[in-house]
PDB file of C-alpha atoms in Angstrom:
ATOM      1  CA  UNK A 144       7.159   0.349   1.660  1.00 86.00           C
ATOM      2  CA  UNK A 145       8.946   3.645   1.157  1.00 89.00           C
ATOM      3  CA  UNK A 146       7.379   3.996  -2.294  1.00 92.00           C
ATOM      4  CA  UNK A 147       3.924   3.493  -0.782  1.00 93.00           C
ATOM      5  CA  UNK A 148       4.674   6.079   1.869  1.00 94.00           C
ATOM      6  CA  UNK A 149       5.747   8.605  -0.754  1.00 95.00           C
ATOM      7  CA  UNK A 150       2.685   7.778  -2.857  1.00 96.00           C
ATOM      8  CA  UNK A 151       0.302   8.505   0.016  1.00 96.00           C
ATOM      9  CA  UNK A 152       2.097  11.750   0.825  1.00 97.00           C
ATOM     10  CA  UNK A 153       1.733  12.849  -2.795  1.00 97.00           C
ATOM     11  CA  UNK A 154      -1.939  11.803  -2.765  1.00 97.00           C
ATOM     12  CA  UNK A 155      -2.547  13.846   0.378  1.00 97.00           C
ATOM     13  CA  UNK A 156      -0.976  16.916  -1.222  1.00 97.00           C
ATOM     14  CA  UNK A 157      -2.958  16.462  -4.437  1.00 97.00           C
ATOM     15  CA  UNK A 158      -6.197  15.992  -2.500  1.00 97.00           C
ATOM     16  CA  UNK A 159      -5.583  19.154  -0.497  1.00 97.00           C
ATOM     17  CA  UNK A 160      -5.098  21.100  -3.724  1.00 97.00           C
ATOM     18  CA  UNK A 161      -8.213  19.526  -5.244  1.00 97.00           C
ATOM     19  CA  UNK A 162     -10.165  20.311  -2.078  1.00 97.00           C
ATOM     20  CA  UNK A 163      -9.203  23.982  -2.244  1.00 97.00           C
ATOM     21  CA  UNK A 164     -10.200  24.227  -5.898  1.00 98.00           C
ATOM     22  CA  UNK A 165     -13.483  22.365  -5.469  1.00 97.00           C
ATOM     23  CA  UNK A 166     -14.589  24.251  -2.355  1.00 97.00           C
ATOM     24  CA  UNK A 167     -13.671  27.610  -3.894  1.00 97.00           C
ATOM     25  CA  UNK A 168     -15.652  26.767  -7.044  1.00 97.00           C
ATOM     26  CA  UNK A 169     -18.631  25.585  -4.999  1.00 97.00           C
ATOM     27  CA  UNK A 170     -18.516  28.713  -2.817  1.00 97.00           C
ATOM     28  CA  UNK A 171     -18.461  30.988  -5.869  1.00 97.00           C
ATOM     29  CA  UNK A 172     -21.279  28.979  -7.451  1.00 96.00           C
ATOM     30  CA  UNK A 173     -23.343  29.380  -4.282  1.00 96.00           C
ATOM     31  CA  UNK A 174     -22.725  33.145  -4.234  1.00 96.00           C
ATOM     32  CA  UNK A 175     -23.796  33.433  -7.865  1.00 96.00           C
ATOM     33  CA  UNK A 176     -26.832  31.247  -7.217  1.00 96.00           C
ATOM     34  CA  UNK A 177     -27.862  33.357  -4.230  1.00 95.00           C
ATOM     35  CA  UNK A 178     -27.603  36.557  -6.241  1.00 94.00           C
ATOM     36  CA  UNK A 179     -29.145  35.408  -9.522  1.00 95.00           C
ATOM     37  CA  UNK A 180     -31.097  32.178  -9.063  1.00 94.00           C
ATOM     38  CA  UNK A 181     -32.642  32.579  -5.637  1.00 92.00           C
ATOM     39  CA  UNK A 182     -30.775  29.907  -3.667  1.00 92.00           C
ATOM     40  CA  UNK A 183     -31.931  29.918  -0.059  1.00 93.00           C
ATOM     41  CA  UNK A 184     -28.955  28.188   1.546  1.00 93.00           C
ATOM     42  CA  UNK A 185     -26.058  30.329   2.768  1.00 94.00           C
ATOM     43  CA  UNK A 186     -22.806  30.259   0.818  1.00 92.00           C
ATOM     44  CA  UNK A 187     -21.019  28.693   3.786  1.00 93.00           C
ATOM     45  CA  UNK A 188     -22.746  25.399   2.913  1.00 95.00           C
ATOM     46  CA  UNK A 189     -20.062  24.974   0.258  1.00 94.00           C
ATOM     47  CA  UNK A 190     -17.525  24.387   3.027  1.00 96.00           C
ATOM     48  CA  UNK A 191     -19.279  21.113   3.895  1.00 96.00           C
ATOM     49  CA  UNK A 192     -17.601  19.669   0.797  1.00 95.00           C
ATOM     50  CA  UNK A 193     -14.291  19.950   2.654  1.00 96.00           C
ATOM     51  CA  UNK A 194     -15.282  17.258   5.190  1.00 97.00           C
ATOM     52  CA  UNK A 195     -14.853  14.188   2.930  1.00 97.00           C
ATOM     53  CA  UNK A 196     -11.655  15.641   1.496  1.00 97.00           C
ATOM     54  CA  UNK A 197     -10.343  16.228   5.007  1.00 97.00           C
ATOM     55  CA  UNK A 198     -11.096  12.659   6.041  1.00 98.00           C
ATOM     56  CA  UNK A 199      -9.353  11.294   2.950  1.00 97.00           C
ATOM     57  CA  UNK A 200      -6.319  13.519   3.554  1.00 98.00           C
ATOM     58  CA  UNK A 201      -6.072  12.343   7.155  1.00 98.00           C
ATOM     59  CA  UNK A 202      -6.319   8.692   6.057  1.00 97.00           C
ATOM     60  CA  UNK A 203      -3.543   9.227   3.502  1.00 97.00           C
ATOM     61  CA  UNK A 204      -1.303  10.871   6.096  1.00 97.00           C
ATOM     62  CA  UNK A 205      -1.920   8.071   8.611  1.00 97.00           C
ATOM     63  CA  UNK A 206      -1.166   5.399   5.998  1.00 96.00           C
ATOM     64  CA  UNK A 207       1.992   7.257   4.947  1.00 96.00           C
ATOM     65  CA  UNK A 208       3.149   7.332   8.579  1.00 95.00           C
ATOM     66  CA  UNK A 209       2.413   3.618   9.025  1.00 95.00           C
ATOM     67  CA  UNK A 210       4.321   2.679   5.889  1.00 93.00           C
ATOM     68  CA  UNK A 211       7.197   4.990   6.836  1.00 92.00           C
ATOM     69  CA  UNK A 212       7.514   3.261  10.236  1.00 92.00           C
ATOM     70  CA  UNK A 213       7.593  -0.165   8.597  1.00 88.00           C
ATOM     71  CA  UNK A 214      10.608   0.931   6.587  1.00 80.00           C
ATOM     72  CA  UNK A 215      12.546   1.623   9.783  1.00 71.00           C
TER      73      UNK A 215
END
């Protein structure tokens, strides 16, 4: 169970890093699209991509805590 706990902690960390990279890329893409391609949505729409990542990170943390408690 401890290995599963560590795995979910690592997954949560990796997902947070991936979330930062993906949202930053999407935000920059939106800014470029607004300036050059005529996008009508505001650049802050890119932050909506963080919601599924946030849910997945929370699920990983909860599972890691559950597996950590089962070890004790």
